[in-house]
Each structure stands twice: as structure tokens, then as C-alpha cells.
Amino acid sequence: MSEGCQTRRMFGHNYAAPGTYEVTIAVAGRQPVFGQVQGTTKAGGEPPHIVPSALGRAVLNDEIPKIHHYYPMVDVWQVCLMPDHMHLIVRINKPLPTGKHLGIIIGAFKGGVSRAWWKLSAAARAAASTVPVASAAGTPPPLFEPNYNDHILMRDGQLANWKRYLRDNPYRYMMRREYPDLFQRALCITIDGVRFSAFGNMLLLRQPEKHQVFFHRHTNGKPTEDTDYWKEESHRLLAAANSGDVLVTPGISECEKRIKNMALRQRLRLIHLQKEPIGKLWKPERSRFEACASGSLLVLAPWSEDMPAFGSDYERFHYLNRLTEAVCAVSHDTDVGVHGLRHVHRGG
């Protein structure tokens, strides 16, 4: 596939028109070619930050400026360089020339970075990366994974959330290194006035892109899983999750359960709301336990004291889905009032 033919998140969207995008580009094999994150999350130390390699410096100083040079109607508002991937916030201010679109721009940028990588001396390349210098046939192997992921930043507050999220990326990276066991138990967090207990990767609450998984049991008089709506919506949700977004669901209806189980099997990011309480000794069953171990799951349980009396399962279904909406609305700056937080080791 040519670099100009890129995978897009939203089919039918005009990627040549003015708009703002968060773009994520990953290195093939996730090799740390762009530098190293140094510092610590612990008090008194130097805050986490990236120290760019020779290639990382070339990206920041040479290749990023070329985007605006060749496309004056395009600005790169923010760059977050990480060891094995990068994030860009790209603004298209005016319509692109005929035949051009975001994929063409990103493809050309990736090509420029690849050429810069190829031009590094063998010694510098070996110091910067464990990626082989050349294939057996003498042709350099691909530097990047095919394609890229993009988020279209249209909603109020979405751009600000992404900017803060990217600024905090080195901090989260170092936290994962310093605290590799992403099992956390919070006996009380408060979201929209409702108290929850929680178990798993609390960082998922702060992800800027969360999607509610909500399906009625029946649509247009037949089981939802037998409808075209299910096919289209499940495809959209799983595509978003595969790009790194977080799915949020109580997993009540058959279709919600299907999405939840697929997310668990595929280690997609998931926040699962359950009605059973989470106490000091509670642990999830194996499938969710393993998802917690991978950092891809957070389990939330509303306090029974905050739950209203339900006249039917139907009322409970809709109440939990209303709570799901509130969880999806948690932003980077939301105060969730965490209490009783502790790390739970995998063997414990």
C-alpha cells in the first residue's frame, strides 16, 4: 500500500477541508528509535521528559517544519514525540489543493522521516535503535507501521483534552515503568455525584476518547444482533477501540455483552460497569483479571447505597447506561475524588 493511501477513521469525511486532527504514527515493531524517556514521577525528581535521539532531533527540527513549508495552509499545533511513536495535532486552515488530503501529507511526512533514518550513519543508527540497518536484500526495512490513526477534533473541549493528554504522555509512560502492576483498587471515587468502587487501570478514566456501548435488546421488532444497525455500530465501536479509544459499558444486553467480551479477548481498552460491589478482597474472574494485567481494563461498581430502588430490570438497565454516559464524560480535569486507592500485586 502506498503511503498516500491511508486508513481513515471516518469514512465519507472530507480530509481535504479545514479541520483539526490528532494523528498517531507508530514505528514498526515499536522499536524506540526516537529517543528515551527520562525522569521520574516521584516527588523531588526531574519530571518525565523525552531525550530525543539523532533521529528524534531530525523529526523535530527538520521534518515537522517541512509540513507547513510544502503546505502553507497546514499548521502542526503540537508534537508529542515518544520512543516508539509520535502524536501530532494538525490543523488544516484552508482547503488543500486538488488531489491532496491529510493522508497525502502524513504519507509524505513519514517518507521524509524514513529517509532521514536511512541517512544516519550505521553507528548512529545502532546507537539510536535496535531496528536492523538493512534487510538481507540490502533494502532498508520499513520504519513505520502501515497507515496511521486519526481523531477528528470537533467537539467542544476535545482539542484542549488532547493537548493536555499529549503533554502528560511522558508522565504516563514513566508511571507504567515505575509501577508495572496496573492493578489499583479505589474503594470510593465520585463521578457526577455517584460513588463507585473501582479495580484496574485507573488511567483509562482520563483517556480523552471514550465511547458508550449501548444497545437495546430489540430494534424494529427483532433482536438487535440480527439487524444492520448492530453490524454498522459494532464495526464503528471496534474500529475506534482498535485505534486506542476506550469502550464503556455495563454489558447488559446481548449486543453489549458481545462487545464487552470481544474487547476482553482482544485486550482493547474497556471500562466495565458492574452491579456487584467491589470490596477490599474482591477480584475479577480470569478473563477480566488478565485484562487488568495488560492494563486494558477498569471495573467500576456503583455503591449500592447510591442506587435507587428499581421496579424492574428495565429500569436498572437504563440507570446503568445513564451512569455509563457520566463515565464517558469524565475529562482530563474532572475531579473524581479518589479515596482508598492502593496497588494490588498480581500475586496477591
mmCIF file of N, CA and C in Angstrom, residues 192-268:
data_model
loop_
_atom_site.group_PDB
_atom_site.id
_atom_site.type_symbol
_atom_site.label_atom_id
_atom_site.label_comp_id
_atom_site.label_asym_id
_atom_site.label_seq_id
_atom_site.Cartn_x
_atom_site.Cartn_y
_atom_site.Cartn_z
ATOM 1 N N ASP A 192 -20.074 12.397 38.884
ATOM 2 C CA ASP A 192 -21.395 13.011 38.726
ATOM 3 C C ASP A 192 -22.287 12.748 39.946
ATOM 4 N N GLY A 193 -21.687 12.837 41.134
ATOM 5 C CA GLY A 193 -22.442 12.695 42.371
ATOM 6 C C GLY A 193 -22.699 11.277 42.816
ATOM 7 N N VAL A 194 -22.268 10.288 42.038
ATOM 8 C CA VAL A 194 -22.466 8.874 42.390
ATOM 9 C C VAL A 194 -21.131 8.282 42.814
ATOM 10 N N ARG A 195 -21.139 7.545 43.922
ATOM 11 C CA ARG A 195 -19.924 6.898 44.405
ATOM 12 C C ARG A 195 -19.750 5.528 43.747
ATOM 13 N N PHE A 196 -18.500 5.252 43.374
ATOM 14 C CA PHE A 196 -18.147 3.969 42.773
ATOM 15 C C PHE A 196 -16.952 3.386 43.521
ATOM 16 N N SER A 197 -16.864 2.064 43.529
ATOM 17 C CA SER A 197 -15.604 1.394 43.814
ATOM 18 C C SER A 197 -15.018 0.966 42.479
ATOM 19 N N ALA A 198 -13.683 0.800 42.443
ATOM 20 C CA ALA A 198 -13.019 0.577 41.161
ATOM 21 C C ALA A 198 -11.878 -0.403 41.325
ATOM 22 N N PHE A 199 -11.585 -1.125 40.238
ATOM 23 C CA PHE A 199 -10.474 -2.070 40.219
ATOM 24 C C PHE A 199 -9.914 -2.120 38.806
ATOM 25 N N GLY A 200 -8.597 -1.904 38.683
ATOM 26 C CA GLY A 200 -7.974 -1.984 37.370
ATOM 27 C C GLY A 200 -7.136 -0.770 37.066
ATOM 28 N N ASN A 201 -7.063 -0.430 35.802
ATOM 29 C CA ASN A 201 -6.216 0.667 35.334
ATOM 30 C C ASN A 201 -6.985 1.980 35.414
ATOM 31 N N MET A 202 -6.734 2.739 36.478
ATOM 32 C CA MET A 202 -7.455 3.985 36.683
ATOM 33 C C MET A 202 -7.166 5.020 35.610
ATOM 34 N N LEU A 203 -6.026 4.875 34.905
ATOM 35 C CA LEU A 203 -5.679 5.841 33.864
ATOM 36 C C LEU A 203 -6.703 5.852 32.729
ATOM 37 N N LEU A 204 -7.465 4.761 32.582
ATOM 38 C CA LEU A 204 -8.444 4.707 31.499
ATOM 39 C C LEU A 204 -9.524 5.773 31.659
ATOM 40 N N LEU A 205 -9.790 6.178 32.903
ATOM 41 C CA LEU A 205 -10.782 7.226 33.120
ATOM 42 C C LEU A 205 -10.367 8.540 32.474
ATOM 43 N N ARG A 206 -9.064 8.764 32.334
ATOM 44 C CA ARG A 206 -8.549 10.034 31.831
ATOM 45 C C ARG A 206 -8.341 10.030 30.316
ATOM 46 N N GLN A 207 -8.603 8.900 29.669
ATOM 47 C CA GLN A 207 -8.436 8.862 28.223
ATOM 48 C C GLN A 207 -9.393 9.853 27.566
ATOM 49 N N PRO A 208 -8.924 10.629 26.583
ATOM 50 C CA PRO A 208 -9.779 11.675 26.009
ATOM 51 C C PRO A 208 -10.885 11.163 25.106
ATOM 52 N N GLU A 209 -10.781 9.919 24.619
ATOM 53 C CA GLU A 209 -11.799 9.389 23.710
ATOM 54 C C GLU A 209 -12.425 8.145 24.315
ATOM 55 N N LYS A 210 -13.662 8.289 24.818
ATOM 56 C CA LYS A 210 -14.400 7.156 25.379
ATOM 57 C C LYS A 210 -15.733 7.035 24.654
ATOM 58 N N HIS A 211 -16.163 5.808 24.386
ATOM 59 C CA HIS A 211 -17.380 5.558 23.621
ATOM 60 C C HIS A 211 -18.336 4.683 24.429
ATOM 61 N N GLN A 212 -19.560 5.134 24.578
ATOM 62 C CA GLN A 212 -20.574 4.339 25.265
ATOM 63 C C GLN A 212 -21.043 3.209 24.358
ATOM 64 N N VAL A 213 -21.061 2.006 24.898
ATOM 65 C CA VAL A 213 -21.609 0.836 24.190
ATOM 66 C C VAL A 213 -23.022 0.624 24.724
ATOM 67 N N PHE A 214 -24.011 0.961 23.922
ATOM 68 C CA PHE A 214 -25.405 0.923 24.372
ATOM 69 C C PHE A 214 -26.273 0.343 23.271
ATOM 70 N N PHE A 215 -26.893 -0.797 23.560
ATOM 71 C CA PHE A 215 -27.804 -1.442 22.614
ATOM 72 C C PHE A 215 -29.050 -1.910 23.358
ATOM 73 N N HIS A 216 -30.221 -1.601 22.802
ATOM 74 C CA HIS A 216 -31.440 -2.225 23.298
ATOM 75 C C HIS A 216 -31.457 -3.693 22.889
ATOM 76 N N ARG A 217 -32.254 -4.465 23.602
ATOM 77 C CA ARG A 217 -32.343 -5.892 23.260
ATOM 78 C C ARG A 217 -33.012 -6.102 21.910
ATOM 79 N N HIS A 218 -33.962 -5.221 21.568
ATOM 80 C CA HIS A 218 -34.686 -5.345 20.302
ATOM 81 C C HIS A 218 -34.658 -4.016 19.555
ATOM 82 N N THR A 219 -34.561 -4.092 18.232
ATOM 83 C CA THR A 219 -34.590 -2.930 17.367
ATOM 84 C C THR A 219 -35.537 -3.210 16.208
ATOM 85 N N ASN A 220 -36.537 -2.332 16.055
ATOM 86 C CA ASN A 220 -37.525 -2.509 14.976
ATOM 87 C C ASN A 220 -38.196 -3.876 15.012
ATOM 88 N N GLY A 221 -38.474 -4.340 16.240
ATOM 89 C CA GLY A 221 -39.253 -5.561 16.395
ATOM 90 C C GLY A 221 -38.483 -6.859 16.304
ATOM 91 N N LYS A 222 -37.163 -6.815 16.179
ATOM 92 C CA LYS A 222 -36.401 -8.063 16.150
ATOM 93 C C LYS A 222 -35.129 -7.906 16.973
ATOM 94 N N PRO A 223 -34.509 -9.030 17.388
ATOM 95 C CA PRO A 223 -33.290 -8.929 18.194
ATOM 96 C C PRO A 223 -32.251 -8.037 17.524
ATOM 97 N N THR A 224 -31.661 -7.145 18.308
ATOM 98 C CA THR A 224 -30.728 -6.176 17.741
ATOM 99 C C THR A 224 -29.571 -6.844 17.027
ATOM 100 N N GLU A 225 -29.120 -8.014 17.541
ATOM 101 C CA GLU A 225 -27.979 -8.686 16.919
ATOM 102 C C GLU A 225 -28.283 -9.194 15.512
ATOM 103 N N ASP A 226 -29.557 -9.172 15.114
ATOM 104 C CA ASP A 226 -29.939 -9.608 13.768
ATOM 105 C C ASP A 226 -30.159 -8.442 12.812
ATOM 106 N N THR A 227 -29.797 -7.227 13.222
ATOM 107 C CA THR A 227 -30.096 -6.039 12.416
ATOM 108 C C THR A 227 -28.831 -5.468 11.775
ATOM 109 N N ASP A 228 -29.036 -4.684 10.718
ATOM 110 C CA ASP A 228 -27.926 -3.971 10.091
ATOM 111 C C ASP A 228 -27.331 -2.930 11.033
ATOM 112 N N TYR A 229 -28.180 -2.365 11.900
ATOM 113 C CA TYR A 229 -27.689 -1.385 12.866
ATOM 114 C C TYR A 229 -26.590 -1.983 13.738
ATOM 115 N N TRP A 230 -26.788 -3.222 14.193
ATOM 116 C CA TRP A 230 -25.775 -3.894 15.007
ATOM 117 C C TRP A 230 -24.477 -4.048 14.227
ATOM 118 N N LYS A 231 -24.575 -4.456 12.968
ATOM 119 C CA LYS A 231 -23.367 -4.655 12.164
ATOM 120 C C LYS A 231 -22.595 -3.353 12.010
ATOM 121 N N GLU A 232 -23.301 -2.272 11.716
ATOM 122 C CA GLU A 232 -22.637 -0.982 11.495
ATOM 123 C C GLU A 232 -22.070 -0.410 12.793
ATOM 124 N N GLU A 233 -22.876 -0.455 13.859
ATOM 125 C CA GLU A 233 -22.445 0.160 15.113
ATOM 126 C C GLU A 233 -21.327 -0.645 15.770
ATOM 127 N N SER A 234 -21.409 -1.967 15.731
ATOM 128 C CA SER A 234 -20.342 -2.782 16.314
ATOM 129 C C SER A 234 -19.035 -2.573 15.560
ATOM 130 N N HIS A 235 -19.127 -2.422 14.229
ATOM 131 C CA HIS A 235 -17.918 -2.162 13.439
ATOM 132 C C HIS A 235 -17.305 -0.821 13.836
ATOM 133 N N ARG A 236 -18.143 0.192 14.023
ATOM 134 C CA ARG A 236 -17.634 1.512 14.405
ATOM 135 C C ARG A 236 -16.957 1.467 15.763
ATOM 136 N N LEU A 237 -17.597 0.818 16.741
ATOM 137 C CA LEU A 237 -17.057 0.763 18.087
ATOM 138 C C LEU A 237 -15.731 0.002 18.129
ATOM 139 N N LEU A 238 -15.662 -1.132 17.452
ATOM 140 C CA LEU A 238 -14.436 -1.926 17.485
ATOM 141 C C LEU A 238 -13.311 -1.231 16.727
ATOM 142 N N ALA A 239 -13.647 -0.517 15.657
ATOM 143 C CA ALA A 239 -12.624 0.244 14.939
ATOM 144 C C ALA A 239 -12.055 1.335 15.833
ATOM 145 N N ALA A 240 -12.932 2.021 16.575
ATOM 146 C CA ALA A 240 -12.464 3.058 17.496
ATOM 147 C C ALA A 240 -11.581 2.459 18.584
ATOM 148 N N ALA A 241 -11.994 1.296 19.128
ATOM 149 C CA ALA A 241 -11.211 0.647 20.180
ATOM 150 C C ALA A 241 -9.859 0.191 19.661
ATOM 151 N N ASN A 242 -9.831 -0.315 18.432
ATOM 152 C CA ASN A 242 -8.560 -0.744 17.850
ATOM 153 C C ASN A 242 -7.618 0.421 17.598
ATOM 154 N N SER A 243 -8.154 1.628 17.517
ATOM 155 C CA SER A 243 -7.303 2.806 17.348
ATOM 156 C C SER A 243 -6.836 3.355 18.691
ATOM 157 N N GLY A 244 -7.267 2.729 19.807
ATOM 158 C CA GLY A 244 -6.815 3.147 21.134
ATOM 159 C C GLY A 244 -7.860 3.803 21.993
ATOM 160 N N ASP A 245 -9.081 4.015 21.484
ATOM 161 C CA ASP A 245 -10.136 4.613 22.292
ATOM 162 C C ASP A 245 -10.630 3.619 23.344
ATOM 163 N N VAL A 246 -11.393 4.119 24.311
ATOM 164 C CA VAL A 246 -11.900 3.302 25.414
ATOM 165 C C VAL A 246 -13.392 3.062 25.230
ATOM 166 N N LEU A 247 -13.808 1.800 25.343
ATOM 167 C CA LEU A 247 -15.218 1.444 25.321
ATOM 168 C C LEU A 247 -15.733 1.401 26.758
ATOM 169 N N VAL A 248 -16.966 1.874 26.961
ATOM 170 C CA VAL A 248 -17.553 1.917 28.300
ATOM 171 C C VAL A 248 -18.930 1.278 28.234
ATOM 172 N N THR A 249 -19.179 0.262 29.067
ATOM 173 C CA THR A 249 -20.466 -0.437 29.008
ATOM 174 C C THR A 249 -20.732 -1.214 30.283
ATOM 175 N N PRO A 250 -22.017 -1.363 30.656
ATOM 176 C CA PRO A 250 -22.367 -2.307 31.719
ATOM 177 C C PRO A 250 -22.496 -3.731 31.205
ATOM 178 N N GLY A 251 -22.543 -3.887 29.867
ATOM 179 C CA GLY A 251 -22.601 -5.230 29.298
ATOM 180 C C GLY A 251 -23.862 -5.976 29.687
ATOM 181 N N ILE A 252 -25.027 -5.349 29.553
ATOM 182 C CA ILE A 252 -26.283 -5.975 29.990
ATOM 183 C C ILE A 252 -26.976 -6.702 28.843
ATOM 184 N N SER A 253 -27.281 -5.976 27.769
ATOM 185 C CA SER A 253 -27.978 -6.615 26.655
ATOM 186 C C SER A 253 -27.030 -7.557 25.914
ATOM 187 N N GLU A 254 -27.592 -8.403 25.063
ATOM 188 C CA GLU A 254 -26.790 -9.380 24.348
ATOM 189 C C GLU A 254 -25.701 -8.707 23.526
ATOM 190 N N CYS A 255 -26.031 -7.625 22.833
ATOM 191 C CA CYS A 255 -25.047 -6.943 21.991
ATOM 192 C C CYS A 255 -23.977 -6.262 22.827
ATOM 193 N N GLU A 256 -24.361 -5.701 23.961
ATOM 194 C CA GLU A 256 -23.366 -5.109 24.850
ATOM 195 C C GLU A 256 -22.408 -6.171 25.367
ATOM 196 N N LYS A 257 -22.937 -7.350 25.701
ATOM 197 C CA LYS A 257 -22.080 -8.445 26.162
ATOM 198 C C LYS A 257 -21.106 -8.870 25.075
ATOM 199 N N ARG A 258 -21.581 -8.903 23.835
ATOM 200 C CA ARG A 258 -20.700 -9.305 22.737
ATOM 201 C C ARG A 258 -19.528 -8.353 22.597
ATOM 202 N N ILE A 259 -19.811 -7.046 22.630
ATOM 203 C CA ILE A 259 -18.743 -6.057 22.516
ATOM 204 C C ILE A 259 -17.793 -6.175 23.708
ATOM 205 N N LYS A 260 -18.353 -6.307 24.906
ATOM 206 C CA LYS A 260 -17.517 -6.426 26.098
ATOM 207 C C LYS A 260 -16.582 -7.623 25.990
ATOM 208 N N ASN A 261 -17.120 -8.776 25.590
ATOM 209 C CA ASN A 261 -16.304 -9.988 25.505
ATOM 210 C C ASN A 261 -15.249 -9.898 24.415
ATOM 211 N N MET A 262 -15.594 -9.264 23.288
ATOM 212 C CA MET A 262 -14.595 -9.078 22.235
ATOM 213 C C MET A 262 -13.474 -8.174 22.723
ATOM 214 N N ALA A 263 -13.828 -7.127 23.457
ATOM 215 C CA ALA A 263 -12.808 -6.222 23.991
ATOM 216 C C ALA A 263 -11.884 -6.950 24.966
ATOM 217 N N LEU A 264 -12.453 -7.804 25.814
ATOM 218 C CA LEU A 264 -11.634 -8.557 26.759
ATOM 219 C C LEU A 264 -10.696 -9.514 26.035
ATOM 220 N N ARG A 265 -11.207 -10.225 25.039
ATOM 221 C CA ARG A 265 -10.370 -11.193 24.320
ATOM 222 C C ARG A 265 -9.251 -10.512 23.559
ATOM 223 N N GLN A 266 -9.555 -9.378 22.959
ATOM 224 C CA GLN A 266 -8.588 -8.699 22.104
ATOM 225 C C GLN A 266 -7.745 -7.677 22.861
ATOM 226 N N ARG A 267 -7.928 -7.566 24.170
ATOM 227 C CA ARG A 267 -7.195 -6.621 25.009
ATOM 228 C C ARG A 267 -7.387 -5.178 24.535
ATOM 229 N N LEU A 268 -8.627 -4.872 24.136
ATOM 230 C CA LEU A 268 -8.971 -3.497 23.812
ATOM 231 C C LEU A 268 -9.305 -2.760 25.098
#
